[in-house]
Amino acid sequence: MHQDYFEYDVIVVGGGHSGSEAAAAAANMGADTLLITLKLNQIGQMSCNPAIGGIGKGHIAREIDAMGGLMGKVTDRAGLQFRMLNKSKGPAVWGPRAQCGRAEYADCMREELEATDNLSMRADMVTEVLTTDDGETVTGVRTNLGQTFRAPCVVLTTGTFSNGVIHVGEKNFGGGRMGENASHGITGCLHDLGFESGRLKTGTPPRVDGRSIDYSVMEKQPADPDATAFSFLTDDLPPVDRQLCCWLTDTTPEVHETLREGFDRSPMFTGRIQAKGPRYCPSIEDKIDRFSEKDAHQLFIEPEGYRVREVYVNGFSTSLPEEVQFRALRQVPGMEDAHMLRPGYAIEYDFFPPYQIQYSLETKSVDGLFFAGQINGTTGYEEAAAQGLMAGINAVQKLRKADPIVLKRSEAYIGVLIDDLVAKGTDEPYRMFTSRAEHRILLRQDNADLRLTELGYKLGLASQERYERMKEKERAIDVTRETLADTTVTPEQVDDYLRSVGTSTLNQPRPAIELCKRPEVDAEDLLRHAGIYDETVTEAPGMLSAPRLIEIDLKYEGYIDRQQDMVEEMEEKERWPIPDDFDYESLENISIEAREKLSKVEPDNLGQASRVPGVRASDISVLMVLLKNEGVEPLPKERDLDLDAMGGDGQSFGVSRETAVEVG
Amino acid sequence: MPDDTIAAIATARGRAALAVVRTSGPEAIDVVNRCFRGADLDEAESHTAHVGFVENAEGDDIDQVVATVFRAPNSATGENIVEVSCHGGDLAPKMVLQSLLDHGARMAEPGEFTERAFLNGKMDLAQAEAVADLIHATSTKAHEASLTHLKGRYSDLLEDLREELLNLCSLVELEIDFSDEDVEFADRERLENLLDETEEILGDLLDTYPTGEKLKDGVRVVIGGRPNAGKSTLLNALVGHDRAIVSETPGTTRDEIEAEAEIEGVLFRFVDTAGLRDTADEIEAEGVRRATESIEEADVLLYLYDLTVGLDSEEIDFLDDLSGDDSTVQPFLLGNKADAAPDHPVAELDGLSALKLSALHARDDADELQPLLDRLTDTVAEHLSRAEASPVVMNQRHRQHLQDALDAVRQAREALDMGVSGDMLTLDLRAALQELGAITGEITNEDVLDQIFSRFCIGK
Ligand SMILES: Cc1cc2nc3c(=O)[nH]c(=O)nc-3n(C[C@H](O)[C@H](O)[C@H](O)COP(=O)(O)OP(=O)(O)OC[C@H]3O[C@@H](n4cnc5c(N)ncnc54)[C@H](O)[C@@H]3O)c2cc1C
Ligand SMILES: Nc1nc2c(ncn2[C@@H]2O[C@H](COP(=O)(O)OP(=O)(O)OP(=O)(O)O)[C@@H](O)[C@H]2O)c(=O)[nH]1
Ligand SMILES: [Mg+2]
């Protein structure tokens, strides 16, 4: 336990998806951590859609887990329905998704946090960020109850709560989420410290009593037998028949007509809401307005929990007057008798344009102050959680006087996310897509552990168990691969199978590994058919069999190699550091726009600089020449992770306290 | 922002009624105002012209001029610009320039106006390069082609191509990132068609490179043949002065002699070579070796022989090889010394265009030379009509990027045929986009998602 009730190593403000990960990471890495959040029973609350993962987002969730974060484990425990999206596409873009029990998720998250050593919690509102007199170094926070808590690192994750305003039709009132108060004070305090803030908006659909819905006219979307768990520590999911289903229905022209009647009272159209919302989560009014030629929009009816009948009407996000929402909803096929439990609404909130943070998520102007989650301009639980995790890690790295951990774009979606935020900034809520990751062929959800667990382990975050499982998987893959290369199969053994999947048969014995490369061949089926599964396969822990794991690498070998080459080419630039106080204004030979943008973003290296919008290829060439002339040396290729050098200040850092997972 | 002000004479030297001296930079208006007697240019609005006198440092009038004021950012360079139109000739422009330099401007480096325009975002990279090409353009046609680039037609074409590729990419990405959305996905056939289209446009553009290269660097015409055939005499006739030594001693020419001439707006680079023969003379032998090499690298070979001597069998074999399909050289057979052999017809060889002439007379008689000149311009006629019809690729760097883009598109096309999944396909498409971006200087990132959101109803 901590030495003093008012003194900590790290204080995390906000117990949403971002704050939970930040607090757990910092505490698991050995820092005395205090999590202050408005309400303890709302920890890890899903504000919107009760689902984790999806395409791109599922990748992030797996990466958080691979590093030793909580999201994957909690999702596995709270999941109601698991699916694997994009199964018909290339394996790099498969996306795990789980429908979760809203209350279950929050409960499990709180349980995980309570099981974490070094972590204390407090229900309170932070109203002030405290700094040294010069405003350059954070010293702690002051709360609404008048208490002062001190720490050299403070992570702010206040989500949609800072000066939140909720809109339903012409009504609006302060709030951070429906039924919860907004938080005030922090934005003003940050303005005084020189920060700039902006406003963003998002929205959510109505909730309906499932007992009032006629599912017989809807299409059923059952759980997916091919789904895998989110956590690399989870071996089983609940049987498919015990999982819940979702239901699909569509809006109709009549529904649209009714909704249109409310347009003149929509805060979006009357201009009452000025802030920008996410283009990929448009409200239903936005959809029918912008794509008026479409006379139906798909709606997903999603369960909210095993124990409650409440459902979530995904696709019907709206801030129209409640009465209009209600009338329109009742025109949707199957919803004629729908009982609305709560209307949809839009919310506006403060965010801090992310050019103000460094790649470590520490702010540029206040030492020890970190920003993570929605306040950096993102949207989504996974995006928030990923930043929380990295902020927690980097707060501890700072205490250790070690280099911050910055994941590369070629290493993780998390790296893409943070690089996009810092280098490109955002003026609308930012969400992850696989198309944002130029190296996505390497960044598969099934290999997140191979990419990141070692790092998490070395940082003292991922547990021994997690590390060993990853190593075992790595070994299983290698051994199986070798065995398959050494094993020949005869035409008699496999021709039947080859014929059945429509590929050419053999005229002489061939190494099994060659057949696995064929696009039509399913490695596992092939080996079973040939009767050599058990003798050739060394099983890997986790939910994917070893043959499945290797066949992806085999089938896409050529592309993977090419992608590796591209990564190396790109990383040449990443290795050129740009000195901290580099004076762009004095550069005569790069464009004016580039000078301005680069001075604002302050990239750490040439690669990052090249991604700043407005910077042209020629500008980068000029910069490169300048750096060379100034005698700047390229950095080594590998990240320096000398553990001994990390525990600098004699604290018991470096031993993971990550808890084991239990999934029923 | 560069903080100094530059000046230079913007018009070509030589006899002309008017010349323009241009000043650009934050102090351009002040500098001119200091030596301008007339309206107060400080007060002048952008895009206005003012009559007055330019004075020298001693305060004496130099010339009556018109000063046109352009204020930043609405000027060619994005900075303040004053263009002083003075009288032409050698003297007036120089004195006006000197006065501007005396009053605070700095002499501009070659290309510096362009550089400033580029830095201020007034031009993209392709346009800036076109200006550089223009400054170095040696022939009228090359000049015209550069102008086309400058006007942005070339940039527009590249932009169209990029749009096309972005469109393709977004169709594929749509399927990946939004597979659970209720939108219509492009079928394979549509993707195939789009890829084919892109491949075609890229291919056509690349095919213009030989044209661009010829316009810019000139057509390389090598004059070859036996000693004493009259090669040097012909070179002199073609370029209109006595460039090469002519003598009746066989083996006169040793080193290659190059000379340029513009014919119908196109630049030709003529190369006179040593006469081809076996020789014991070491120096001459080296000349012969070089001549052979030159012939291989020529665009056009003018093979000369003396009509009074005739072609020997070795020459016939040599020419036979050159007129084969895989030869990159276009040969012409010229029977020379027609004056001395009026009755000898020129030899007829398979697939070889032949002409009879007198190099000796051609020096002073334009009519004698004309048929040869016509043949020469015919060799580039195809290129010329192409250059008039559409932008041509003139720059080696562009050609390389376009070629890489084309290779990537072809790979994508192959991958599509093999049923490779979308995430792999986009690897190639993005590579192609990146290559195009390298030409215009843009770096692609958000564009694909922007396309998707603007065109499809996405999101729950
Ligand atoms: C109405 C609505 C609709 C949404 N729609 C979508 C959507 O369509 N798609 C999507 O991907 N995402 C959506 N989201 C976003 C998603 O909920 C967030 O991205 C995610 O929850 C952000 O996580 P976070 O940790 O940054 O913040 P939050 O989850 O908002 O958590 C903030 C936490 O900080 C606490 N807190 C705030 N201020 C203080 C303070 N001063 N002192 C102490 N504690 C404080 C709060 O109690 C809360 O626990 C929506 C959110 C809302 C509210
Ligand atoms: N009558 C006549 N004499 C010519 C003609 N062309 C060239 N000659 C003469 O032929 C001789 C050789 O001419 P050059 O031009 O030096 O020949 P060349 O092919 O360059 O010879 P080398 O450099 O020695 O290989 C000179 O005496 C020329 O005056 C022509 O058309 N008619
Ligand atoms: Mg000669």
mmCIF file of C-alpha atoms and ligand atoms in Angstrom, chain A residues 12-21 35-40 42-49 51 57 122-128 142-144 156-163 166 175-178 180-186 201-205 207 278 280-282 312 314 317 342 344-349 372-376 378-385 387-388 429-431, chain B residues 460, ligand 1:
data_model
loop_
_atom_site.group_PDB
_atom_site.id
_atom_site.type_symbol
_atom_site.label_atom_id
_atom_site.label_comp_id
_atom_site.label_asym_id
_atom_site.label_seq_id
_atom_site.Cartn_x
_atom_site.Cartn_y
_atom_site.Cartn_z
ATOM 1 C CA VAL A 12 -5.335 8.874 -13.009
ATOM 2 C CA VAL A 13 -8.347 11.145 -13.409
ATOM 3 C CA GLY A 14 -11.381 9.357 -14.859
ATOM 4 C CA GLY A 15 -12.354 5.706 -14.674
ATOM 5 C CA GLY A 16 -13.604 5.173 -18.223
ATOM 6 C CA HIS A 17 -11.942 2.824 -20.691
ATOM 7 C CA SER A 18 -8.880 4.960 -20.890
ATOM 8 C CA GLY A 19 -8.495 5.641 -17.196
ATOM 9 C CA SER A 20 -9.032 2.005 -16.199
ATOM 10 C CA GLU A 21 -6.184 0.837 -18.435
ATOM 11 C CA LEU A 35 -7.695 6.448 -9.673
ATOM 12 C CA ILE A 36 -10.149 9.286 -9.081
ATOM 13 C CA THR A 37 -13.444 9.028 -10.889
ATOM 14 C CA LEU A 38 -16.888 10.492 -10.458
ATOM 15 C CA LYS A 39 -18.690 7.280 -9.561
ATOM 16 C CA LEU A 40 -17.108 3.951 -8.688
ATOM 17 C CA GLN A 42 -19.598 3.543 -13.411
ATOM 18 C CA ILE A 43 -16.014 2.397 -13.854
ATOM 19 C CA GLY A 44 -15.477 1.028 -17.341
ATOM 20 C CA GLN A 45 -18.965 2.098 -18.312
ATOM 21 C CA MET A 46 -19.813 1.695 -21.990
ATOM 22 C CA SER A 47 -21.375 5.013 -22.864
ATOM 23 C CA CYS A 48 -22.759 3.901 -26.145
ATOM 24 C CA ASN A 49 -22.761 0.646 -28.040
ATOM 25 C CA ALA A 51 -19.832 -4.049 -27.894
ATOM 26 C CA LYS A 57 -10.970 -1.899 -33.227
ATOM 27 C CA ARG A 122 -11.594 7.420 -4.931
ATOM 28 C CA ALA A 123 -15.007 8.678 -5.965
ATOM 29 C CA ASP A 124 -14.692 12.416 -6.443
ATOM 30 C CA MET A 125 -14.486 15.078 -9.093
ATOM 31 C CA VAL A 126 -11.149 16.597 -9.947
ATOM 32 C CA THR A 127 -11.596 20.335 -10.428
ATOM 33 C CA GLU A 128 -8.039 21.514 -10.716
ATOM 34 C CA ARG A 142 -7.467 19.203 -6.265
ATOM 35 C CA THR A 143 -10.959 17.736 -6.017
ATOM 36 C CA ASN A 144 -14.454 19.024 -5.605
ATOM 37 C CA LEU A 156 -6.230 12.969 -17.480
ATOM 38 C CA THR A 157 -8.912 10.766 -19.045
ATOM 39 C CA THR A 158 -12.127 12.678 -18.517
ATOM 40 C CA GLY A 159 -13.780 11.457 -21.726
ATOM 41 C CA THR A 160 -16.990 13.172 -22.755
ATOM 42 C CA PHE A 161 -17.451 14.742 -19.351
ATOM 43 C CA SER A 162 -15.544 18.019 -19.550
ATOM 44 C CA ASN A 163 -18.216 20.692 -19.928
ATOM 45 C CA ILE A 166 -26.528 16.758 -23.770
ATOM 46 C CA GLY A 175 -24.134 16.060 -18.454
ATOM 47 C CA GLY A 176 -21.243 13.703 -19.125
ATOM 48 C CA ARG A 177 -23.503 10.824 -20.123
ATOM 49 C CA MET A 178 -27.241 10.452 -19.739
ATOM 50 C CA GLU A 180 -24.459 11.550 -15.042
ATOM 51 C CA ASN A 181 -23.178 15.029 -14.319
ATOM 52 C CA ALA A 182 -20.665 16.799 -16.481
ATOM 53 C CA SER A 183 -17.361 17.720 -14.904
ATOM 54 C CA HIS A 184 -16.215 21.302 -14.692
ATOM 55 C CA GLY A 185 -13.052 23.122 -13.787
ATOM 56 C CA ILE A 186 -10.366 21.194 -15.572
ATOM 57 C CA LYS A 201 -19.847 15.915 -30.549
ATOM 58 C CA THR A 202 -21.140 12.403 -30.636
ATOM 59 C CA GLY A 203 -24.500 10.714 -30.247
ATOM 60 C CA THR A 204 -26.274 7.562 -29.214
ATOM 61 C CA PRO A 205 -29.546 5.800 -30.118
ATOM 62 C CA ARG A 207 -32.796 2.045 -25.720
ATOM 63 C CA PRO A 278 -17.739 11.394 -36.275
ATOM 64 C CA TYR A 280 -18.609 7.104 -39.468
ATOM 65 C CA CYS A 281 -21.166 7.204 -36.684
ATOM 66 C CA PRO A 282 -23.657 9.556 -38.274
ATOM 67 C CA TYR A 312 -29.718 -1.168 -28.031
ATOM 68 C CA ASN A 314 -27.689 0.287 -33.297
ATOM 69 C CA SER A 317 -28.408 7.363 -33.241
ATOM 70 C CA ARG A 342 -34.569 6.155 -22.926
ATOM 71 C CA GLY A 344 -31.244 8.881 -28.080
ATOM 72 C CA TYR A 345 -29.198 12.014 -27.560
ATOM 73 C CA ALA A 346 -26.190 13.931 -28.727
ATOM 74 C CA ILE A 347 -23.448 15.183 -26.501
ATOM 75 C CA GLU A 348 -20.923 17.975 -26.947
ATOM 76 C CA TYR A 349 -17.724 17.993 -24.931
ATOM 77 C CA ALA A 372 -5.453 9.941 -22.876
ATOM 78 C CA GLY A 373 -8.713 8.865 -24.445
ATOM 79 C CA GLN A 374 -11.578 10.877 -25.810
ATOM 80 C CA ILE A 375 -10.041 14.172 -24.687
ATOM 81 C CA ASN A 376 -7.373 13.692 -27.357
ATOM 82 C CA THR A 378 -10.719 10.046 -30.450
ATOM 83 C CA THR A 379 -13.936 8.115 -30.194
ATOM 84 C CA GLY A 380 -14.422 4.518 -29.182
ATOM 85 C CA TYR A 381 -13.609 2.359 -26.207
ATOM 86 C CA GLU A 382 -10.665 0.581 -27.809
ATOM 87 C CA GLU A 383 -9.031 3.799 -28.989
ATOM 88 C CA ALA A 384 -9.466 5.259 -25.510
ATOM 89 C CA ALA A 385 -8.201 2.144 -23.745
ATOM 90 C CA GLN A 387 -4.123 5.480 -25.113
ATOM 91 C CA GLY A 388 -4.789 4.883 -21.436
ATOM 92 C CA PRO A 429 -13.651 12.289 -33.515
ATOM 93 C CA TYR A 430 -10.969 9.839 -34.673
ATOM 94 C CA ARG A 431 -11.774 6.149 -35.053
ATOM 95 C CA LYS B 460 -24.446 2.939 -37.411
HETATM 96 C C1 LIG C 1 -23.533 9.653 -26.030
HETATM 97 C C2 LIG C 1 -22.288 8.989 -26.464
HETATM 98 C C3 LIG C 1 -22.227 8.405 -27.686
HETATM 99 C C4 LIG C 1 -21.101 7.757 -28.111
HETATM 100 N N1 LIG C 1 -21.133 7.193 -29.310
HETATM 101 C C5 LIG C 1 -20.073 6.475 -29.724
HETATM 102 C C6 LIG C 1 -20.121 5.818 -30.936
HETATM 103 O O1 LIG C 1 -21.092 5.902 -31.651
HETATM 104 N N2 LIG C 1 -19.063 5.094 -31.320
HETATM 105 C C7 LIG C 1 -17.959 5.029 -30.560
HETATM 106 O O2 LIG C 1 -17.004 4.368 -30.959
HETATM 107 N N3 LIG C 1 -17.875 5.660 -29.407
HETATM 108 C C8 LIG C 1 -18.915 6.374 -28.965
HETATM 109 N N4 LIG C 1 -18.862 7.022 -27.783
HETATM 110 C C9 LIG C 1 -17.563 7.169 -27.233
HETATM 111 C C10 LIG C 1 -17.086 6.212 -26.210
HETATM 112 O O3 LIG C 1 -17.993 6.101 -25.208
HETATM 113 C C11 LIG C 1 -15.835 6.850 -25.721
HETATM 114 O O4 LIG C 1 -14.949 6.944 -26.795
HETATM 115 C C12 LIG C 1 -15.083 6.148 -24.660
HETATM 116 O O5 LIG C 1 -15.897 5.794 -23.632
HETATM 117 C C13 LIG C 1 -14.007 7.101 -24.196
HETATM 118 O O6 LIG C 1 -13.343 6.621 -23.129
HETATM 119 P P1 LIG C 1 -12.649 7.565 -22.115
HETATM 120 O O7 LIG C 1 -12.017 6.701 -21.112
HETATM 121 O O8 LIG C 1 -11.781 8.509 -22.824
HETATM 122 O O9 LIG C 1 -13.791 8.418 -21.487
HETATM 123 P P2 LIG C 1 -15.177 8.015 -20.771
HETATM 124 O O10 LIG C 1 -15.528 6.628 -21.071
HETATM 125 O O11 LIG C 1 -16.110 9.082 -21.137
HETATM 126 O O12 LIG C 1 -14.797 8.101 -19.273
HETATM 127 C C14 LIG C 1 -14.536 9.288 -18.609
HETATM 128 C C15 LIG C 1 -14.496 8.988 -17.151
HETATM 129 O O13 LIG C 1 -13.944 10.075 -16.478
HETATM 130 C C16 LIG C 1 -14.706 10.387 -15.332
HETATM 131 N N5 LIG C 1 -14.524 11.804 -15.123
HETATM 132 C C17 LIG C 1 -14.782 12.782 -15.983
HETATM 133 N N6 LIG C 1 -14.429 13.955 -15.471
HETATM 134 C C18 LIG C 1 -13.921 13.722 -14.261
HETATM 135 C C19 LIG C 1 -13.379 14.533 -13.250
HETATM 136 N N7 LIG C 1 -13.250 15.833 -13.409
HETATM 137 N N8 LIG C 1 -12.954 13.949 -12.121
HETATM 138 C C20 LIG C 1 -13.039 12.620 -11.963
HETATM 139 N N9 LIG C 1 -13.549 11.805 -12.885
HETATM 140 C C21 LIG C 1 -13.979 12.347 -14.028
HETATM 141 C C22 LIG C 1 -16.089 9.957 -15.676
HETATM 142 O O14 LIG C 1 -16.804 9.659 -14.519
HETATM 143 C C23 LIG C 1 -15.847 8.739 -16.543
HETATM 144 O O15 LIG C 1 -15.765 7.604 -15.736
HETATM 145 C C24 LIG C 1 -19.972 7.712 -27.308
HETATM 146 C C25 LIG C 1 -20.008 8.318 -26.071
HETATM 147 C C26 LIG C 1 -21.141 8.952 -25.638
HETATM 148 C C27 LIG C 1 -21.173 9.584 -24.293
#
